[in-house]
Amino acid sequence: MDEFLITTQNSLMNIDNDPPSSRRLLIYSSRIEDGKKLEEVFSKTGTKVQTTNSVSDAKRILERNDFSMLVVAVADKDCDGMKLLEWTNDTILGIKKVGIAKNQCVELYNKVYKLGADHLFYFDSLVIDKLTLAIEELHKNGKRWFERKSGGFQGCSKRIIAECSSDATLLLAGPHGVGKSAIARLIHDNSPRRSEPFIVAECAHYMSAAETMDIFRGKELGIKHPLYRNQQGLLAQANRGTLFIHEVCHLPIHVQEVLATVIQRGVFTPQNLTKEVKFSGRIIFSTNVDLAEKVRAGEFSEALYHCIHSNVLRVPPLSDCLDDVIPLAECFIKQYCAENGLSVPRLTKGAINKLNNHIWVSNVRELYSTIVRACSEYRGDTIGKDDITLYETEKEVSHHSRRYRVTKALQHTKGNKAQAAKLLEINRTTLYAWMKAEGISKDYR
C-alpha cells in the first residue's frame, strides 16, 4: 500500500480504556493480500483481528459479534467497501469505522466523510507503523472534537463519562449554543443503548398541545410537519433507545405531565390504544432556562420538575472554558476543509489573539459559525485576523448580553479595568459607564 487516506467515525469521548486484547477489529478488503497486510500490522498492537474479503460475510460477522472497530478498504466512491461502510453506518451503531484508500481522491474522501468521518491522515509505505499508532490513538481517545481539556470543562467531562454508564433520567442545563444536543448524542453513543435509536424531539418546533401529543404518542398527522411524518410516536421510536427532549420548557404543561408519568411508571399509551406499553428507553432533557423559576410562575409542570431536577448536568458557557477556544476552532477548520475537499489552513497569531480575546456570548455555536465563515472566505495557507468576522459588536448585543460581556471580561482579567476595556474594544470611561448602568460593582472581578 503506497499511500493511505484514513477517515474515522468512532465513539466520542476518552472512555474507551479497555486493554487492546479485549477489543476486536474487523478488516474488509476485496484484495486478500491487502487485508492480510493490515491484519499483520494491527495484530502487533495486541488487538484481536479478523479479516474477510466478502461484504456478505462482513455483514454477517458484524451482526453476530461485538466488534469495536471496522476497517474497510475503499477503491472508489461506488466500490463494495463504500457500500459496506454505508450499511454499517445505518445498521451497526456505536462501532468505530475506518476507511483506507491507496490514493488521495477528494471525491472519494467526501463520500466517506458524509458517512460520519472526521479525521484525515496521510501515510506512505515507510511509515506504516504511524498508521497503526494513529488508529490506536483514535481507538483510545475517541473523537477529537470533544477533547476539551480546559479547567472549566473538566467537571462536565467527568459527569459525561459517568452518565454514559447510567440509565437515569438526565437534565442537561446550560445557555444556548453550549452543545447540549451534541453531549446528549455523545452519551447515547457511548452507552449500552448505542445500538438502539437516538430520537430527538425539538420542542421549539412544536405547535398546539394536541399536535404535540400526537407527535409523542403517535398518530397520522393531519398536517405536513417537516420533522415528524412517522405515524409511530417518538416514545415508541425511542423505546429501548434514547429520547432526547431538547428545550423541554417549550412543551405544553399537559404533555410535560404525560412525560412525568412515563418516567415515574415506565409506561405510555400509544394513540388509539387503551393498553399501556412498557417504556424501556432513557430520556434526556435539556433546558436553557431556570425550571424552578418556571414552576413557581406556573409555566412548568411540578410533577416533571421533581422527576428531573435531582440529576442535572450543567454545561458551562465557552467563556468559562477559554482554553478550549483554539483547539475547538482548529477542529472546526479541519472538519470544514475535509468536508469540502480543501487543504487545511493554519491560524495566524493575530487570528488566535482575536479569537481568544472575544467574549463568546453564543458559546460554541457562535465559534463554529465564525470559523465556517472564515473558512469559506480565506485565501492561501493561513486564516488571519482580517479573515475572522465577529458580529457581536456593541450595537448588536442586547442589554442582557452587555452585562454578560462586561462581567465575563472582568472575570477574565481578574478585575483589571484597562485590560477588560481592551478586551471589549471600548475605553475605560465607557466601561465604567456600562458597569454603572448594569449595577456592577467597581470591585467586581
Short mmCIF file of C-alpha atoms in Angstrom, two decimals:
data_model
loop_
_atom_site.label_atom_id
_atom_site.label_comp_id
_atom_site.label_asym_id
_atom_site.label_seq_id
_atom_site.Cartn_x
_atom_site.Cartn_y
_atom_site.Cartn_z
CA MET A 1 0.00 0.00 0.00
CA ASP A 2 1.79 3.08 -1.24
CA GLU A 3 -0.28 5.76 0.42
CA PHE A 4 -3.25 5.77 2.75
CA LEU A 5 -6.16 8.08 3.20
CA ILE A 6 -7.77 7.30 6.55
CA THR A 7 -11.07 8.58 7.82
CA THR A 8 -12.76 7.54 11.02
CA GLN A 9 -16.03 7.68 12.86
CA ASN A 10 -15.89 6.49 16.43
CA SER A 11 -17.24 6.76 19.96
CA LEU A 12 -16.99 10.35 21.07
CA MET A 13 -15.13 10.54 24.36
CA ASN A 14 -11.98 9.38 26.09
CA ILE A 15 -13.79 6.50 27.77
CA ASP A 16 -12.55 3.51 25.80
CA ASN A 17 -9.87 2.41 28.23
CA ASP A 18 -10.09 -1.33 27.66
CA PRO A 19 -6.76 -3.07 27.03
CA PRO A 20 -6.08 -3.88 23.34
CA SER A 21 -6.52 -7.60 23.94
CA SER A 22 -10.16 -7.06 24.94
CA ARG A 23 -11.01 -5.17 21.74
CA ARG A 24 -11.94 -6.71 18.39
CA LEU A 25 -11.29 -5.29 14.95
CA LEU A 26 -12.80 -6.48 11.65
CA ILE A 27 -10.95 -5.78 8.40
CA TYR A 28 -12.62 -5.91 4.99
CA SER A 29 -10.61 -5.75 1.76
CA SER A 30 -11.55 -7.16 -1.64
CA ARG A 31 -7.84 -7.86 -2.15
CA ILE A 32 -6.79 -10.69 0.15
CA GLU A 33 -3.14 -9.60 0.22
CA ASP A 34 -4.04 -6.08 1.41
CA GLY A 35 -6.30 -7.48 4.11
CA LYS A 36 -3.58 -9.80 5.36
CA LYS A 37 -1.06 -6.96 5.45
CA LEU A 38 -3.41 -4.81 7.52
CA GLU A 39 -4.15 -7.77 9.80
CA GLU A 40 -0.43 -8.24 10.41
CA VAL A 41 0.02 -4.56 11.26
CA PHE A 42 -2.91 -4.26 13.65
CA SER A 43 -2.24 -7.60 15.34
CA LYS A 44 1.04 -6.16 16.62
CA THR A 45 -0.94 -3.84 18.91
CA GLY A 46 -2.46 -6.83 20.70
CA THR A 47 -5.90 -6.16 19.21
CA LYS A 48 -7.90 -9.22 18.16
CA VAL A 49 -8.25 -9.01 14.37
CA GLN A 50 -10.47 -10.84 11.88
CA THR A 51 -10.22 -10.37 8.10
CA THR A 52 -12.64 -11.02 5.25
CA ASN A 53 -12.80 -10.25 1.53
CA SER A 54 -16.57 -10.77 1.31
CA VAL A 55 -19.10 -8.00 2.00
CA SER A 56 -21.84 -10.50 2.81
CA ASP A 57 -19.54 -12.30 5.26
CA ALA A 58 -18.58 -8.96 6.83
CA LYS A 59 -22.25 -8.08 7.39
CA ARG A 60 -22.98 -11.47 8.92
CA ILE A 61 -19.94 -11.25 11.19
CA LEU A 62 -20.88 -7.75 12.37
CA GLU A 63 -24.47 -8.78 13.10
CA ARG A 64 -23.42 -11.80 15.15
CA ASN A 65 -20.39 -10.46 17.00
CA ASP A 66 -19.38 -7.42 19.03
CA PHE A 67 -16.60 -5.51 17.26
CA SER A 68 -15.21 -2.19 18.45
CA MET A 69 -13.76 -1.13 15.07
CA LEU A 70 -14.31 -1.81 11.37
CA VAL A 71 -11.51 -1.14 8.85
CA VAL A 72 -12.65 -1.02 5.22
CA ALA A 73 -10.51 -0.71 2.09
CA VAL A 74 -12.24 1.64 -0.37
CA ALA A 75 -11.15 1.92 -4.01
CA ASP A 76 -13.72 4.39 -5.39
CA LYS A 77 -16.98 6.03 -4.37
CA ASP A 78 -19.11 3.14 -5.70
CA CYS A 79 -17.00 0.20 -4.55
CA ASP A 80 -18.20 -2.65 -2.32
CA GLY A 81 -16.17 -1.27 0.58
CA MET A 82 -18.07 2.01 0.39
CA LYS A 83 -21.36 0.11 0.36
CA LEU A 84 -20.25 -1.82 3.45
CA LEU A 85 -19.44 1.45 5.25
CA GLU A 86 -22.85 2.82 4.33
CA TRP A 87 -24.62 -0.35 5.50
CA THR A 88 -22.67 -0.35 8.77
CA ASN A 89 -23.48 3.31 9.34
CA ASP A 90 -27.20 2.54 9.07
CA THR A 91 -27.23 -0.84 10.80
CA ILE A 92 -24.44 -1.28 13.36
CA LEU A 93 -24.47 1.69 15.72
CA GLY A 94 -21.69 2.55 18.15
CA ILE A 95 -18.85 0.96 16.16
CA LYS A 96 -15.75 2.89 15.13
CA LYS A 97 -15.27 2.94 11.36
CA VAL A 98 -12.09 3.47 9.33
CA GLY A 99 -11.86 3.80 5.57
CA ILE A 100 -8.49 3.19 3.88
CA ALA A 101 -7.63 4.12 0.29
CA LYS A 102 -4.36 3.82 -1.59
CA ASN A 103 -4.75 7.06 -3.48
CA GLN A 104 -5.73 10.57 -2.49
CA CYS A 105 -9.11 11.40 -4.00
CA VAL A 106 -11.23 14.34 -2.86
CA GLU A 107 -14.44 12.86 -4.28
CA LEU A 108 -13.81 9.57 -2.50
CA TYR A 109 -12.98 11.26 0.77
CA ASN A 110 -16.08 13.48 0.62
CA LYS A 111 -18.26 10.39 0.16
CA VAL A 112 -16.68 8.63 3.14
CA TYR A 113 -16.80 11.81 5.22
CA LYS A 114 -20.54 12.20 4.70
CA LEU A 115 -20.99 8.80 6.32
CA GLY A 116 -19.74 10.34 9.56
CA ALA A 117 -15.95 10.52 9.20
CA ASP A 118 -14.00 13.29 10.85
CA HIS A 119 -10.25 12.59 10.60
CA LEU A 120 -7.75 12.70 7.76
CA PHE A 121 -4.23 11.21 7.77
CA TYR A 122 -1.65 10.59 5.03
CA PHE A 123 0.96 7.83 5.26
CA ASP A 124 3.34 6.10 2.88
CA SER A 125 4.66 2.54 3.00
CA LEU A 126 7.70 3.60 5.03
CA VAL A 127 5.65 4.81 7.97
CA ILE A 128 3.02 2.10 8.23
CA ASP A 129 3.65 1.92 11.98
CA LYS A 130 2.48 5.53 12.27
CA LEU A 131 -0.81 4.41 10.76
CA THR A 132 -1.08 1.84 13.50
CA LEU A 133 -0.27 4.38 16.18
CA ALA A 134 -2.79 6.85 14.79
CA ILE A 135 -5.58 4.28 14.72
CA GLU A 136 -4.65 3.12 18.22
CA GLU A 137 -4.69 6.71 19.46
CA LEU A 138 -8.12 7.27 17.94
CA HIS A 139 -9.27 3.99 19.44
CA LYS A 140 -8.21 5.14 22.90
CA ASN A 141 -9.14 8.80 22.82
CA GLY A 142 -12.18 8.92 20.58
CA LYS A 143 -13.37 11.80 18.50
CA ARG A 144 -11.08 14.79 18.96
CA TRP A 145 -13.95 17.20 18.51
CA PHE A 146 -14.79 16.59 22.17
CA GLU A 147 -11.26 16.53 23.55
CA ARG A 148 -11.80 19.56 25.77
CA LYS A 149 -9.13 19.95 28.41
CA SER A 150 -9.88 23.35 29.94
CA GLY A 151 -10.29 23.51 33.69
CA GLY A 152 -13.77 24.91 33.26
CA PHE A 153 -14.93 21.82 31.37
CA GLN A 154 -13.29 19.11 33.46
CA GLY A 155 -16.19 18.67 35.86
CA CYS A 156 -18.58 18.41 32.93
CA SER A 157 -16.32 15.86 31.21
CA LYS A 158 -16.29 13.62 34.28
CA ARG A 159 -20.07 13.77 34.55
CA ILE A 160 -20.45 12.94 30.85
CA ILE A 161 -18.31 9.84 31.28
CA ALA A 162 -20.31 8.78 34.34
CA GLU A 163 -23.64 9.33 32.56
CA CYS A 164 -22.59 7.02 29.71
CA SER A 165 -22.94 4.05 32.06
CA SER A 166 -26.04 5.37 33.82
CA ASP A 167 -29.67 4.75 32.93
CA ALA A 168 -31.18 7.56 34.99
CA THR A 169 -33.26 10.36 33.52
CA LEU A 170 -30.92 13.30 32.89
CA LEU A 171 -31.32 17.07 32.52
CA LEU A 172 -28.67 18.98 30.56
CA ALA A 173 -28.74 22.62 31.67
CA GLY A 174 -26.88 25.47 30.04
CA PRO A 175 -27.25 28.54 27.84
CA HIS A 176 -27.88 28.50 24.09
CA GLY A 177 -25.05 27.15 21.97
CA VAL A 178 -23.00 25.23 24.55
CA GLY A 179 -23.50 21.87 22.82
CA LYS A 180 -26.26 20.20 24.82
CA SER A 181 -27.51 18.28 21.77
CA ALA A 182 -24.00 17.04 20.97
CA ILE A 183 -23.47 15.91 24.56
CA ALA A 184 -26.77 14.02 24.58
CA ARG A 185 -25.72 12.19 21.40
CA LEU A 186 -22.27 11.56 22.84
CA ILE A 187 -23.75 9.94 25.96
CA HIS A 188 -26.04 7.74 23.87
CA ASP A 189 -23.26 6.63 21.52
CA ASN A 190 -21.12 5.51 24.44
CA SER A 191 -23.89 3.84 26.43
CA PRO A 192 -25.18 0.25 26.37
CA ARG A 193 -28.06 1.64 24.28
CA ARG A 194 -25.81 2.72 21.41
CA SER A 195 -27.19 0.02 19.09
CA GLU A 196 -30.74 1.34 19.66
CA PRO A 197 -32.29 4.51 18.17
CA PHE A 198 -31.40 8.02 19.28
CA ILE A 199 -34.54 10.11 18.78
CA VAL A 200 -34.57 13.90 19.04
CA ALA A 201 -37.63 15.95 19.99
CA GLU A 202 -37.04 19.60 19.05
CA CYS A 203 -39.66 21.16 21.30
CA ALA A 204 -39.29 24.69 19.93
CA HIS A 205 -40.68 23.42 16.60
CA TYR A 206 -43.94 22.08 18.02
CA MET A 207 -47.33 23.67 17.61
CA SER A 208 -50.54 23.06 19.57
CA ALA A 209 -50.79 20.82 22.63
CA ALA A 210 -52.89 18.29 20.70
CA GLU A 211 -50.45 18.09 17.81
CA THR A 212 -47.53 17.81 20.23
CA MET A 213 -49.24 14.92 22.00
CA ASP A 214 -49.72 13.21 18.63
CA ILE A 215 -46.01 13.56 17.94
CA PHE A 216 -45.10 11.83 21.21
CA ARG A 217 -47.82 9.17 21.33
CA GLY A 218 -48.19 8.59 17.59
CA LYS A 219 -50.86 9.32 15.02
CA GLU A 220 -51.08 10.06 11.33
CA LEU A 221 -50.71 13.81 11.48
CA GLY A 222 -53.30 15.97 9.77
CA ILE A 223 -50.50 18.41 8.98
CA LYS A 224 -47.39 18.09 6.88
CA HIS A 225 -44.94 18.56 9.69
CA PRO A 226 -41.40 18.68 8.27
CA LEU A 227 -39.82 16.82 11.19
CA TYR A 228 -42.33 14.13 12.12
CA ARG A 229 -44.02 12.24 9.29
CA ASN A 230 -43.88 8.89 11.05
CA GLN A 231 -47.23 7.63 12.41
CA GLN A 232 -45.34 5.93 15.24
CA GLY A 233 -44.84 8.35 18.13
CA LEU A 234 -41.46 9.39 19.47
CA LEU A 235 -41.88 7.33 22.65
CA ALA A 236 -42.36 4.16 20.60
CA GLN A 237 -39.47 5.05 18.29
CA ALA A 238 -37.14 5.62 21.24
CA ASN A 239 -38.21 2.55 23.20
CA ARG A 240 -35.04 0.72 24.34
CA GLY A 241 -33.02 3.63 22.93
CA THR A 242 -32.65 7.27 23.98
CA LEU A 243 -35.21 10.06 23.63
CA PHE A 244 -33.60 13.50 23.73
CA ILE A 245 -36.14 16.22 24.51
CA HIS A 246 -34.42 19.48 23.55
CA GLU A 247 -35.54 22.67 25.33
CA VAL A 248 -38.30 20.95 27.31
CA CYS A 249 -39.66 24.28 28.60
CA HIS A 250 -41.38 24.78 25.21
CA LEU A 251 -43.65 21.75 25.70
CA PRO A 252 -47.25 22.33 26.81
CA ILE A 253 -47.70 21.52 30.52
CA HIS A 254 -50.18 18.73 29.74
CA VAL A 255 -47.55 16.98 27.62
CA GLN A 256 -44.95 17.53 30.36
CA GLU A 257 -47.22 15.74 32.82
CA VAL A 258 -47.61 12.79 30.45
CA LEU A 259 -43.80 12.54 30.30
CA ALA A 260 -43.66 12.66 34.10
CA THR A 261 -45.95 9.62 34.15
CA VAL A 262 -43.72 7.83 31.65
CA ILE A 263 -40.70 8.42 33.91
CA GLN A 264 -42.47 7.52 37.16
CA ARG A 265 -44.31 4.41 35.97
CA GLY A 266 -42.24 3.35 32.95
CA VAL A 267 -45.28 3.03 30.68
CA PHE A 268 -47.08 5.01 27.99
CA THR A 269 -50.28 4.62 26.00
CA PRO A 270 -49.87 4.86 22.20
CA GLN A 271 -52.51 6.79 20.30
CA ASN A 272 -55.71 4.84 19.53
CA LEU A 273 -54.81 2.12 22.06
CA THR A 274 -56.13 1.58 25.57
CA LYS A 275 -53.44 -0.85 26.69
CA GLU A 276 -50.34 0.59 28.29
CA VAL A 277 -46.97 -0.23 26.74
CA LYS A 278 -43.77 -0.54 28.75
CA PHE A 279 -41.20 2.18 28.02
CA SER A 280 -37.67 0.83 28.31
CA GLY A 281 -35.82 3.80 26.87
CA ARG A 282 -33.83 6.55 28.55
CA ILE A 283 -34.98 10.16 28.44
CA ILE A 284 -32.51 13.05 28.37
CA PHE A 285 -33.91 16.57 28.67
CA SER A 286 -32.25 19.91 28.02
CA THR A 287 -33.06 23.46 29.06
CA ASN A 288 -31.57 26.93 28.84
CA VAL A 289 -33.84 28.45 31.50
CA ASP A 290 -34.29 28.09 35.26
CA LEU A 291 -37.00 25.44 35.51
CA ALA A 292 -37.53 26.03 39.24
CA GLU A 293 -38.45 29.61 38.42
CA LYS A 294 -40.79 28.37 35.68
CA VAL A 295 -42.50 26.07 38.19
CA ARG A 296 -43.03 28.97 40.62
CA ALA A 297 -44.53 31.00 37.77
CA GLY A 298 -46.90 28.15 36.89
CA GLU A 299 -45.23 27.72 33.50
CA PHE A 300 -43.71 24.27 34.02
CA SER A 301 -45.08 21.01 35.38
CA GLU A 302 -44.15 20.49 39.01
CA ALA A 303 -44.51 16.73 38.53
CA LEU A 304 -41.97 16.65 35.70
CA TYR A 305 -39.65 19.02 37.55
CA HIS A 306 -39.48 16.65 40.52
CA CYS A 307 -38.65 13.80 38.12
CA ILE A 308 -35.65 15.54 36.57
CA HIS A 309 -34.22 18.15 38.94
CA SER A 310 -32.20 15.67 41.02
CA ASN A 311 -29.89 14.64 38.16
CA VAL A 312 -28.66 17.78 36.41
CA LEU A 313 -25.52 18.08 34.29
CA ARG A 314 -24.63 21.74 33.92
CA VAL A 315 -22.77 22.59 30.72
CA PRO A 316 -20.55 25.66 31.19
CA PRO A 317 -20.50 28.56 28.71
CA LEU A 318 -17.48 28.86 26.45
CA SER A 319 -16.42 31.98 28.35
CA ASP A 320 -15.70 29.70 31.34
CA CYS A 321 -13.60 27.39 29.15
CA LEU A 322 -11.35 29.81 27.28
CA ASP A 323 -8.55 27.26 26.90
CA ASP A 324 -10.92 25.28 24.63
CA VAL A 325 -11.40 28.10 22.10
CA ILE A 326 -8.39 27.47 19.87
CA PRO A 327 -8.50 23.62 19.98
CA LEU A 328 -12.19 23.76 19.05
CA ALA A 329 -11.52 26.32 16.32
CA GLU A 330 -8.77 24.15 14.81
CA CYS A 331 -11.06 21.13 14.94
CA PHE A 332 -13.84 23.03 13.14
CA ILE A 333 -11.34 24.14 10.49
CA LYS A 334 -10.24 20.55 9.83
CA GLN A 335 -13.83 19.39 9.69
CA TYR A 336 -14.91 22.08 7.22
CA CYS A 337 -11.89 21.59 4.95
CA ALA A 338 -12.24 17.81 4.97
CA GLU A 339 -15.91 18.02 4.07
CA ASN A 340 -15.21 20.44 1.22
CA GLY A 341 -12.01 18.89 -0.10
CA LEU A 342 -9.80 21.84 0.89
CA SER A 343 -6.28 22.00 2.26
CA VAL A 344 -6.21 22.83 5.96
CA PRO A 345 -5.00 26.38 6.73
CA ARG A 346 -3.38 27.39 10.00
CA LEU A 347 -4.48 30.21 12.25
CA THR A 348 -2.06 33.13 12.43
CA LYS A 349 -1.03 34.62 15.76
CA GLY A 350 -3.28 37.60 15.07
CA ALA A 351 -6.25 35.32 14.41
CA ILE A 352 -5.56 33.32 17.58
CA ASN A 353 -5.41 36.51 19.65
CA LYS A 354 -8.65 37.77 18.11
CA LEU A 355 -10.45 34.51 18.91
CA ASN A 356 -9.03 34.36 22.43
CA ASN A 357 -9.99 37.96 23.21
CA HIS A 358 -13.60 37.66 22.08
CA ILE A 359 -16.44 37.18 24.57
CA TRP A 360 -18.43 34.28 23.12
CA VAL A 361 -21.97 35.27 24.04
CA SER A 362 -23.46 32.49 21.88
CA ASN A 363 -20.85 29.96 23.00
CA VAL A 364 -19.59 27.08 20.85
CA ARG A 365 -22.32 27.67 18.27
CA GLU A 366 -21.01 31.21 17.67
CA LEU A 367 -17.42 29.95 17.45
CA TYR A 368 -18.45 27.31 14.93
CA SER A 369 -20.28 29.86 12.76
CA THR A 370 -17.31 32.21 12.94
CA ILE A 371 -14.89 29.51 11.81
CA VAL A 372 -17.13 28.27 8.99
CA ARG A 373 -17.48 31.85 7.75
CA ALA A 374 -13.70 32.33 7.85
CA CYS A 375 -13.04 29.02 6.07
CA SER A 376 -15.46 29.89 3.28
CA GLU A 377 -13.71 33.20 2.63
CA TYR A 378 -9.99 32.67 3.28
CA ARG A 379 -7.41 32.51 0.51
CA GLY A 380 -3.98 30.98 0.90
CA ASP A 381 -2.39 28.81 3.57
CA THR A 382 -3.47 30.78 6.63
CA ILE A 383 -6.50 32.32 8.27
CA GLY A 384 -5.52 35.73 9.55
CA LYS A 385 -7.07 38.31 11.84
CA ASP A 386 -8.81 40.07 8.96
CA ASP A 387 -10.38 36.79 7.77
CA ILE A 388 -12.31 36.47 11.03
CA THR A 389 -15.53 38.46 11.30
CA LEU A 390 -17.07 38.83 14.73
CA TYR A 391 -20.64 40.12 14.70
CA GLU A 392 -21.10 40.62 18.44
CA THR A 393 -20.48 44.39 18.36
CA GLU A 394 -21.83 46.97 20.81
CA LYS A 395 -24.79 47.79 18.58
CA GLU A 396 -25.75 44.16 18.14
CA VAL A 397 -25.82 42.98 21.75
CA SER A 398 -28.84 43.31 23.99
CA HIS A 399 -28.94 44.88 27.44
CA HIS A 400 -28.61 41.40 28.97
CA SER A 401 -25.72 40.47 26.68
CA ARG A 402 -23.84 43.68 27.57
CA ARG A 403 -23.94 42.80 31.28
CA TYR A 404 -22.83 39.27 30.45
CA ARG A 405 -19.91 40.53 28.34
CA VAL A 406 -18.75 43.02 30.95
CA THR A 407 -18.84 40.54 33.84
CA LYS A 408 -17.04 37.89 31.81
CA ALA A 409 -14.38 40.39 30.70
CA LEU A 410 -13.78 41.42 34.31
CA GLN A 411 -13.59 37.80 35.40
CA HIS A 412 -11.17 37.03 32.58
CA THR A 413 -8.88 39.93 33.55
CA LYS A 414 -9.31 39.42 37.32
CA GLY A 415 -10.88 42.87 37.69
CA ASN A 416 -8.27 44.80 35.68
CA LYS A 417 -10.36 47.60 34.11
CA ALA A 418 -7.81 48.60 31.47
CA GLN A 419 -7.45 45.03 30.21
CA ALA A 420 -11.21 44.44 30.38
CA ALA A 421 -11.88 47.58 28.33
CA LYS A 422 -9.32 46.47 25.76
CA LEU A 423 -10.94 43.04 25.62
CA LEU A 424 -14.34 44.65 24.99
CA GLU A 425 -12.79 47.08 22.44
CA ILE A 426 -14.04 50.13 24.37
CA ASN A 427 -12.32 52.77 26.50
CA ARG A 428 -12.28 52.75 30.29
CA THR A 429 -14.77 55.64 30.53
CA THR A 430 -17.30 53.61 28.55
CA LEU A 431 -16.56 50.54 30.65
CA TYR A 432 -17.29 52.43 33.88
CA ALA A 433 -20.50 53.81 32.34
CA TRP A 434 -21.60 50.30 31.38
CA MET A 435 -20.77 48.96 34.84
CA LYS A 436 -22.81 51.72 36.47
CA ALA A 437 -25.75 51.18 34.11
CA GLU A 438 -25.72 47.41 34.74
CA GLY A 439 -25.29 47.74 38.51
CA ILE A 440 -21.88 46.05 38.50
CA SER A 441 -19.65 46.85 41.47
CA LYS A 442 -16.35 48.64 40.82
CA ASP A 443 -14.67 45.84 42.78
CA TYR A 444 -16.18 43.08 40.63
CA ARG A 445 -13.66 40.52 39.45
#
